Coordinates of C-alpha atoms in Angstrom, one line a residue:
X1 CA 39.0 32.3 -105.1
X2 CA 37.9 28.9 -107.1
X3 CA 37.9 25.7 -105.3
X4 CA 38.5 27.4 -101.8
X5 CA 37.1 24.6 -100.3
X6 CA 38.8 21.5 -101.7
X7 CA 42.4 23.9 -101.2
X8 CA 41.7 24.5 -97.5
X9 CA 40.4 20.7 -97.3
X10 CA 44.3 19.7 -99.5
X11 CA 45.9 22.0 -96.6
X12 CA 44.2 20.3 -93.4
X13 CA 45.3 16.9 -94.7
X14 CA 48.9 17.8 -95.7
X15 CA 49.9 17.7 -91.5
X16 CA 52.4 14.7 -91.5
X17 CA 51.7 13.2 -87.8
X18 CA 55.8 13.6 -87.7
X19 CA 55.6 17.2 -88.2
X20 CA 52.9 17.7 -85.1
X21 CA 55.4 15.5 -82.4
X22 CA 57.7 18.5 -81.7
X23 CA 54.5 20.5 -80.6
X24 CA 53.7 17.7 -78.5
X25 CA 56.8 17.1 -77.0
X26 CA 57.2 21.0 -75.9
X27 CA 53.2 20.8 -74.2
X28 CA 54.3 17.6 -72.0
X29 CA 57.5 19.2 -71.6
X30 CA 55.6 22.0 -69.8
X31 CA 53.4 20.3 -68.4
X32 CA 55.8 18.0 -66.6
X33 CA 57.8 21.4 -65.3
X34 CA 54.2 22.5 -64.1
X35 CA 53.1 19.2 -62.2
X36 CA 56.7 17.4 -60.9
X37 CA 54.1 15.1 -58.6
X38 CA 52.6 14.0 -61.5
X39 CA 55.7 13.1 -63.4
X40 CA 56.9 11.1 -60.3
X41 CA 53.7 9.2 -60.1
X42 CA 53.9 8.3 -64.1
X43 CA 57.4 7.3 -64.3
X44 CA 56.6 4.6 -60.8
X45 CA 53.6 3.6 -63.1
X46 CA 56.0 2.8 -66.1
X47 CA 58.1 0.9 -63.5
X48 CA 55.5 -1.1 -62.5
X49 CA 54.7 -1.9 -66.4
X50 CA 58.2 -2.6 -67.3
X51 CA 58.7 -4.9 -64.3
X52 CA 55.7 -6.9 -65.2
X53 CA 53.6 -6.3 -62.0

């Protein structure tokens, strides 16, 4: 195949960052189902930023 390179180099920079956020959003969704502790320790963290403290 000619150019095989510069195509699979076309291909890797084609990902719009918009397209990768519903992977994202399914990995913290798990990961937030897997480690409840940890969710209640972030969201008192965002509290804490939000409140100015």
């Amino acid at each position: 195949m000619p150019d095989r390179v510069a195509r699979l180099k076309a291909l890797g920079n084609a990902v719009n960052p918009i397209q990768a956020f519903p992977f994202f959003y399914v990995i913290r969704q798990i990961h937030d189902y897997m480690h409840p502790d940890r969710l209640a320790a972030r969201s008192s963290q965002q509290l804490l930023i939000q409140e100015g403290a």
